[in-house]
Structure formats: C-alpha cells, structure tokens
PDB file of N, CA and C in Angstrom:
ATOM      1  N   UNK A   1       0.834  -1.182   0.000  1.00  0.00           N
ATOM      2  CA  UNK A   1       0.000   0.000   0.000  1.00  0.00           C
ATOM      3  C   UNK A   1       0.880   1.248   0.000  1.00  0.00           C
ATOM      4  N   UNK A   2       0.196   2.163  -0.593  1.00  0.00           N
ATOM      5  CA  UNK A   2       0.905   3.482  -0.587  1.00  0.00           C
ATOM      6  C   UNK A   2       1.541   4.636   1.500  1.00  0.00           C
ATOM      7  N   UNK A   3       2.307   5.044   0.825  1.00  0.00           N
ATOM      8  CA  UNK A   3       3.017   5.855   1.943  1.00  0.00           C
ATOM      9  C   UNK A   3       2.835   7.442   1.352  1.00  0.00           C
ATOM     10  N   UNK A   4       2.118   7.988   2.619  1.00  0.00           N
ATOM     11  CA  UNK A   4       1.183   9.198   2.559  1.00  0.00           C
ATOM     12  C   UNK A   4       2.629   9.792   3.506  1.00  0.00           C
ATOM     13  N   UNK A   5       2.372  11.275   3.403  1.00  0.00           N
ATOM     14  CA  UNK A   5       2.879  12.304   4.360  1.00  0.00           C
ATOM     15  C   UNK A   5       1.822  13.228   4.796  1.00  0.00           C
ATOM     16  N   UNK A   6       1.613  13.532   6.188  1.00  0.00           N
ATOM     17  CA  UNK A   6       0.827  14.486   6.572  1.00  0.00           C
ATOM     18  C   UNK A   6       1.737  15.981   6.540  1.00  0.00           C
ATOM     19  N   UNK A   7       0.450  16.403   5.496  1.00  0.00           N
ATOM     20  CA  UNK A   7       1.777  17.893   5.198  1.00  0.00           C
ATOM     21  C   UNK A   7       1.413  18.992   6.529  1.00  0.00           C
ATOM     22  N   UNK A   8       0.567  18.750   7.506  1.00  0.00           N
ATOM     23  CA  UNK A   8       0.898  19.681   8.479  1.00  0.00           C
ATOM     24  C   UNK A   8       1.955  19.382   9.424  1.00  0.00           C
ATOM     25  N   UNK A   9       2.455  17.727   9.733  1.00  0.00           N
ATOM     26  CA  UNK A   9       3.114  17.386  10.831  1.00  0.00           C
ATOM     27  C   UNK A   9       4.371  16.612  10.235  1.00  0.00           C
ATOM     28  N   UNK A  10       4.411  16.257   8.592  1.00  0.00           N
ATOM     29  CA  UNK A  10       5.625  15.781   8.236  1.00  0.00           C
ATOM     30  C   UNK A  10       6.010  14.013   8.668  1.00  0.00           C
ATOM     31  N   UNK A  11       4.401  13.876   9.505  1.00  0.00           N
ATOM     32  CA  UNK A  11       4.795  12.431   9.977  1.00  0.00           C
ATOM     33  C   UNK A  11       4.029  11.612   8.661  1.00  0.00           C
ATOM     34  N   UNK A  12       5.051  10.451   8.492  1.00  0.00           N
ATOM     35  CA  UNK A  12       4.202   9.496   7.224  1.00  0.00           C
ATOM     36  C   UNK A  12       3.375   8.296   7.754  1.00  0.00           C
ATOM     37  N   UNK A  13       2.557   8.295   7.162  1.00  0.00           N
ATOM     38  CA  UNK A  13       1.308   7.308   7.406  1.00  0.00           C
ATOM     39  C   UNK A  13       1.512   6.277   6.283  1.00  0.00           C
ATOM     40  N   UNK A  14       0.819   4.679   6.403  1.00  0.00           N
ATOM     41  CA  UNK A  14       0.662   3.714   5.251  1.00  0.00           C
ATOM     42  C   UNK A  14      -0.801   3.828   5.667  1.00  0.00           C
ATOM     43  N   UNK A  15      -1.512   4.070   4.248  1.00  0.00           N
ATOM     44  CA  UNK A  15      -2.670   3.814   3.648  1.00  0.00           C
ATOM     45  C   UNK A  15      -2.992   2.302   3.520  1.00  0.00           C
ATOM     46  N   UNK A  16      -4.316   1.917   4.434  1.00  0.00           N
ATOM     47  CA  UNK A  16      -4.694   0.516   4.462  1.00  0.00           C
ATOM     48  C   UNK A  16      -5.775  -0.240   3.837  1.00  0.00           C
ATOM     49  N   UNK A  17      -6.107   1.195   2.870  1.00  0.00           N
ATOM     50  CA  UNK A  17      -7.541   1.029   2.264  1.00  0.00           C
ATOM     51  C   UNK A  17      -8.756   0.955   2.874  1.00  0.00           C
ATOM     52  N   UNK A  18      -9.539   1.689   2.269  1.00  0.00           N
ATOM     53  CA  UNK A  18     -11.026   1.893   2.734  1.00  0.00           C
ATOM     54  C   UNK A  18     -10.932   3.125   3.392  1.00  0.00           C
ATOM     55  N   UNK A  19     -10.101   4.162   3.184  1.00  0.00           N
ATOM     56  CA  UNK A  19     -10.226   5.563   4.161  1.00  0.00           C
ATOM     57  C   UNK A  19      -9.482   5.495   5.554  1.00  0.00           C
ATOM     58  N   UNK A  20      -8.671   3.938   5.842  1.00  0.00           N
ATOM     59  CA  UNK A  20      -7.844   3.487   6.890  1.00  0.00           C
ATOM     60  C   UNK A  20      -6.592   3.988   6.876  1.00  0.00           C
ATOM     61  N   UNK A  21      -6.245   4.500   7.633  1.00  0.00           N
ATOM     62  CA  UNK A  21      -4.503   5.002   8.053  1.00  0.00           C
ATOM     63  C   UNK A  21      -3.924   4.519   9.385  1.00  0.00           C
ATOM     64  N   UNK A  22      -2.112   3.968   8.849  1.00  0.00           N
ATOM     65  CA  UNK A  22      -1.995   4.068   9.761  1.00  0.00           C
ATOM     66  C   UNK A  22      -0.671   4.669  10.407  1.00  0.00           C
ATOM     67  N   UNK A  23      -0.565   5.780  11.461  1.00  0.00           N
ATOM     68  CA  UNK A  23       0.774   6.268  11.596  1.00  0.00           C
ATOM     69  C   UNK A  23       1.671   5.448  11.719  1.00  0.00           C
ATOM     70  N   UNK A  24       3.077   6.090  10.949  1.00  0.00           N
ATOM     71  CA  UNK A  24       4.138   4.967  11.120  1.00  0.00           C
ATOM     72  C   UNK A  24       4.989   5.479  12.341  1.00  0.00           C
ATOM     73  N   UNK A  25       4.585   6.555  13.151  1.00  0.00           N
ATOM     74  CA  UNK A  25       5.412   6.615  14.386  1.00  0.00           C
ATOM     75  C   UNK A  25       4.858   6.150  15.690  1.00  0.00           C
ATOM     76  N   UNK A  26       3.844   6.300  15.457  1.00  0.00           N
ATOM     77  CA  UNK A  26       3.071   5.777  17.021  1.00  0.00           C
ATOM     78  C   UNK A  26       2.155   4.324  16.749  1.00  0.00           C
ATOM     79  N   UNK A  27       2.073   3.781  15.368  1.00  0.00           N
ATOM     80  CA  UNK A  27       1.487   2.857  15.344  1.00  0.00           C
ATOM     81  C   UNK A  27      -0.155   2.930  15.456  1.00  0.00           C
ATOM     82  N   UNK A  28      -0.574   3.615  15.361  1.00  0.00           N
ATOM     83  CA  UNK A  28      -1.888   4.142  15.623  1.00  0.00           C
ATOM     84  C   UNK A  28      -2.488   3.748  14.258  1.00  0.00           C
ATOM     85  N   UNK A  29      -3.887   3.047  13.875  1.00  0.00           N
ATOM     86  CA  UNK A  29      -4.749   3.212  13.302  1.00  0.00           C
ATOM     87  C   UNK A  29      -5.894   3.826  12.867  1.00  0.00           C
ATOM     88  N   UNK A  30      -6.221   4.756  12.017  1.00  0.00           N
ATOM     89  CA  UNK A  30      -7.612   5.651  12.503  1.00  0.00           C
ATOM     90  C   UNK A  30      -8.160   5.651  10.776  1.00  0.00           C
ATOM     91  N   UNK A  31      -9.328   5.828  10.743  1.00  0.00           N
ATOM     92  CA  UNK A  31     -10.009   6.475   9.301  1.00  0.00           C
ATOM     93  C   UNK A  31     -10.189   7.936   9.101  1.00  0.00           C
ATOM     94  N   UNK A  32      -9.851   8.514   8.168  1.00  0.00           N
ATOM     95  CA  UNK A  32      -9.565   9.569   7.855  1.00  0.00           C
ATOM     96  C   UNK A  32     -10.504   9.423   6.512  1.00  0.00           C
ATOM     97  N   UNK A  33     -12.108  10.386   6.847  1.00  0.00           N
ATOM     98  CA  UNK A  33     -12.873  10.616   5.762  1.00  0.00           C
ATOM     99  C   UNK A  33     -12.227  11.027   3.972  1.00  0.00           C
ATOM    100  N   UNK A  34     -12.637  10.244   3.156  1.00  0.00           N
ATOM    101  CA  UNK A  34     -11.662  10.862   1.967  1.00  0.00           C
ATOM    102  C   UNK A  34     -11.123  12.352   1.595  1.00  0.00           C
ATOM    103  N   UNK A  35     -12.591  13.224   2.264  1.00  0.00           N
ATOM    104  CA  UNK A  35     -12.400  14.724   1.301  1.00  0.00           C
ATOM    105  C   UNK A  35     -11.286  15.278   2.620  1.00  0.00           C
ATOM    106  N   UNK A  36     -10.921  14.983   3.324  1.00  0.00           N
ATOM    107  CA  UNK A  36     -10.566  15.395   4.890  1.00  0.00           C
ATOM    108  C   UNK A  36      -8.918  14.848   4.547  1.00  0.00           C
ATOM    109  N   UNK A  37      -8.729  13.588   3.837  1.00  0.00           N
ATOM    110  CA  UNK A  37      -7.318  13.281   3.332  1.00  0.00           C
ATOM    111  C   UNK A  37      -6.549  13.514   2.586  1.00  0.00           C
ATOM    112  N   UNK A  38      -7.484  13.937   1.700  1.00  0.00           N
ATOM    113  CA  UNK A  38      -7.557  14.929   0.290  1.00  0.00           C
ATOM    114  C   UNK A  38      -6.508  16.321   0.567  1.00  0.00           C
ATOM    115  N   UNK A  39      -7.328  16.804   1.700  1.00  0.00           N
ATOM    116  CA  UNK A  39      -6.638  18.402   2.284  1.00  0.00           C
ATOM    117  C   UNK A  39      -5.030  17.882   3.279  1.00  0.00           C
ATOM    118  N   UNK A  40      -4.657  16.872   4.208  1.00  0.00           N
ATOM    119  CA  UNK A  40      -3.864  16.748   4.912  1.00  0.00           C
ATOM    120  C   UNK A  40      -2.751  15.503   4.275  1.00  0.00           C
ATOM    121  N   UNK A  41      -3.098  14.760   3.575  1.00  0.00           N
ATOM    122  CA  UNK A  41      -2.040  13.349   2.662  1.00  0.00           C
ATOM    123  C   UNK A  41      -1.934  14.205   1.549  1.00  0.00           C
ATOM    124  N   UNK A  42      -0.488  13.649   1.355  1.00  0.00           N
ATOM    125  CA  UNK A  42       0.300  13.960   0.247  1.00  0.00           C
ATOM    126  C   UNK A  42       1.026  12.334  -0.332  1.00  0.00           C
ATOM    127  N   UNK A  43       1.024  12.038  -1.338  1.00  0.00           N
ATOM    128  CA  UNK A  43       0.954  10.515  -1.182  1.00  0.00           C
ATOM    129  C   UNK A  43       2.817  10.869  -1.171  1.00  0.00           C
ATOM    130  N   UNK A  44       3.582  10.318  -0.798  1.00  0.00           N
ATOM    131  CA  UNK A  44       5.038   9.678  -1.320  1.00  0.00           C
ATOM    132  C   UNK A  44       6.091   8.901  -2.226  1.00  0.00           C
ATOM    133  N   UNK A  45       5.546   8.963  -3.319  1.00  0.00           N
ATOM    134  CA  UNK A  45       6.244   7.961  -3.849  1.00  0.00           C
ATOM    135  C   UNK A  45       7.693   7.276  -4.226  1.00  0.00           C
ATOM    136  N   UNK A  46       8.552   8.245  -2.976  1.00  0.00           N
ATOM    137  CA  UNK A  46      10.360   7.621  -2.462  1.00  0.00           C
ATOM    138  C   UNK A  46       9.612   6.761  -1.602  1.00  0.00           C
ATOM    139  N   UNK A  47       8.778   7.600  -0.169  1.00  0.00           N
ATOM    140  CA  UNK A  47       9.098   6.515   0.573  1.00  0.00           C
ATOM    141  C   UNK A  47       8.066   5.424   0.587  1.00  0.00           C
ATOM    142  N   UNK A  48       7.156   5.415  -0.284  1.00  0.00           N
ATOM    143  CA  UNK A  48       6.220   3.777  -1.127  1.00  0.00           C
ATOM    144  C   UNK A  48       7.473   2.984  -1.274  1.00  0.00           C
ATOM    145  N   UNK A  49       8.314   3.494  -2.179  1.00  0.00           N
ATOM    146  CA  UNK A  49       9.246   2.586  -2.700  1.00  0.00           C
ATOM    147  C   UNK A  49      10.005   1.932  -1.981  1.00  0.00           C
ATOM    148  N   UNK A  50      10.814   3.124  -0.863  1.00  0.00           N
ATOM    149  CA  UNK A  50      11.789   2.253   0.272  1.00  0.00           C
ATOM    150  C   UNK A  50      11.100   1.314   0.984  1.00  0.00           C
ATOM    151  N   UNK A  51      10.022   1.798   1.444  1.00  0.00           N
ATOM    152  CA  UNK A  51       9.322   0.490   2.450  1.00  0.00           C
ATOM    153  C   UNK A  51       8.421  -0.335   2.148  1.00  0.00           C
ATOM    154  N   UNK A  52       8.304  -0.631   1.199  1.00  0.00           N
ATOM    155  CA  UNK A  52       8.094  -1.704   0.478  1.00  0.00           C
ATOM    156  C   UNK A  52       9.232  -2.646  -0.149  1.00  0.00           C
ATOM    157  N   UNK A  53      10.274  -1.866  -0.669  1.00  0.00           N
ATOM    158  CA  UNK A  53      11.501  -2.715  -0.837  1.00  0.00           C
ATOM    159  C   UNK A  53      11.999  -3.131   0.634  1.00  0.00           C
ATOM    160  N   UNK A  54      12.138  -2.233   1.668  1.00  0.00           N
ATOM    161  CA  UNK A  54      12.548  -2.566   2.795  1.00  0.00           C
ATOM    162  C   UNK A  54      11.643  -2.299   4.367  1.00  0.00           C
ATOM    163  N   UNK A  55      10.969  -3.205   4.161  1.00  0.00           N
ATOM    164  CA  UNK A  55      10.165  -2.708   5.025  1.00  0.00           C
ATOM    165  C   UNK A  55      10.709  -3.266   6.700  1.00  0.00           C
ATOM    166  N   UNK A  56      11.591  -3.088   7.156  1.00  0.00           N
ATOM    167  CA  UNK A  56      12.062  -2.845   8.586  1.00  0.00           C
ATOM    168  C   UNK A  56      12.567  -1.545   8.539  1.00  0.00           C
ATOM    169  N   UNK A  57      12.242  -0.840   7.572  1.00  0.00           N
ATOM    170  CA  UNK A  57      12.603   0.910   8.022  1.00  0.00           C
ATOM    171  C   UNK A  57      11.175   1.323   8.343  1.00  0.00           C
ATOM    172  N   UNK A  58      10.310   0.675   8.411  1.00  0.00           N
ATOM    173  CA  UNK A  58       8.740   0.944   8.902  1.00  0.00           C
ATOM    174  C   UNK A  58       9.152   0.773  10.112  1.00  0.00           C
ATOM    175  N   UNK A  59       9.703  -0.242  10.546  1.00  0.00           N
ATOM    176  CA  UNK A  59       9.696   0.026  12.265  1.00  0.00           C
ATOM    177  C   UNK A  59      10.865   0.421  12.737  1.00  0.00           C
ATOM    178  N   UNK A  60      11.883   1.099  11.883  1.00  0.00           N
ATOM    179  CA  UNK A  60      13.284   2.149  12.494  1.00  0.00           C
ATOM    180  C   UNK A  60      12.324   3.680  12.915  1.00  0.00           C
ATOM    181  N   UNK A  61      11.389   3.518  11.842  1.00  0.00           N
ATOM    182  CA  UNK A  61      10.491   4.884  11.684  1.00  0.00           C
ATOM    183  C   UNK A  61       9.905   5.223  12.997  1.00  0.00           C
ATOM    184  N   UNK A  62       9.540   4.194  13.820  1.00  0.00           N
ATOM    185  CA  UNK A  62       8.505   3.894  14.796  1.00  0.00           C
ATOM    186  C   UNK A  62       9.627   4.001  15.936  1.00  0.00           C
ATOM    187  N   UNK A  63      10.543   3.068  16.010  1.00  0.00           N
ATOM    188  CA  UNK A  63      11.320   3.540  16.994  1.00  0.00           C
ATOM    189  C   UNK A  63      12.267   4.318  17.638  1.00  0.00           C
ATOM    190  N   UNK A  64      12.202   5.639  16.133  1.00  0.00           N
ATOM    191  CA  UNK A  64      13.106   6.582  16.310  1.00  0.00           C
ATOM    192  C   UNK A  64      12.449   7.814  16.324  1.00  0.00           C
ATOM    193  N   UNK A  65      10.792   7.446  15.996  1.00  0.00           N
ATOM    194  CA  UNK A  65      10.475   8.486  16.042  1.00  0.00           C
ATOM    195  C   UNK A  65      10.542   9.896  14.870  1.00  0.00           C
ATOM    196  N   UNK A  66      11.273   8.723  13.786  1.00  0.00           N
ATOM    197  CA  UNK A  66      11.523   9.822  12.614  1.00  0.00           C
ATOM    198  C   UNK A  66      10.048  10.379  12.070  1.00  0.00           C
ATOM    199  N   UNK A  67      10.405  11.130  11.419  1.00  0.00           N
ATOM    200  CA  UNK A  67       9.409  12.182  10.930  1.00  0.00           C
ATOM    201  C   UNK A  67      10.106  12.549   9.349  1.00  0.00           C
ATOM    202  N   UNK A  68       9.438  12.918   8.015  1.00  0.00           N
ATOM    203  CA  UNK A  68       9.610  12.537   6.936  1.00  0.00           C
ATOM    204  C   UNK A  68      10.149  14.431   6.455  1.00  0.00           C
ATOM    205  N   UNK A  69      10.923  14.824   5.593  1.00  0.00           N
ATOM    206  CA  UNK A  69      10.845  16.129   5.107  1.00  0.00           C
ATOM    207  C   UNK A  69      10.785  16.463   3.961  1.00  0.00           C
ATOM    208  N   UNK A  70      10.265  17.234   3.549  1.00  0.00           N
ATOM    209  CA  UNK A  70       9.412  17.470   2.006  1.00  0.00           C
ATOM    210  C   UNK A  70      10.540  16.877   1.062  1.00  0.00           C
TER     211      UNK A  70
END
C-alpha cells in the first residue's frame, strides 16, 4: 500500500484502504474521511518505494520516532 505524508506534521502514514490510516510513528490506526485526506495526505512515492523494498525501516520509523521532510 501506498506511503502518505501528513503535510501539516511531516509524519508518514501507510494507507490501508477503505479511508484506513496508519501512523508509522506511534502505530496508531484511525479512518480519515476521503475529502478530509484529500486536504492533509500527500501521497510519497520515495518513501512507497523504500518500504516496500525494505520494510524494517517501517519500524526504524517507529522507533526513532523519525518524521519525513518534504
């Protein structure tokens, strides 16, 4: 699934389908109405690619607390 950035907070989310998100720093799951994701996701398509090719930087993300920059 795709890797979103929230352009107010810079933190990246994976898109789980159906309007499902989930943060990749706190691990948190939530739905985020479409027109509402529309205004705050920016999709990613570096970091789709890295963590999907490597996806244990999904949980370096989580335990470091990183945060993504434009």
């Amino acid at each position: 699934m795709a890797i979103v950035r929230n352009i107010q907070n810079n933190v990246l989310y994976r898109y789980l389908g159906e309007n499902k998100y989930r943060n990749l720093v706190t691990l948190q799951d939530g739905i985020v109405p479409e027109e509402k994701a529309k205004e705050i996701f920016k999709i990613n398509i570096e970091a789709t690619k890295i963590l999907n090719e490597y996806p244990q930087v999904e949980k370096m993300i989580n335990k470091l607390q990183l945060k993504f920059e434009k």
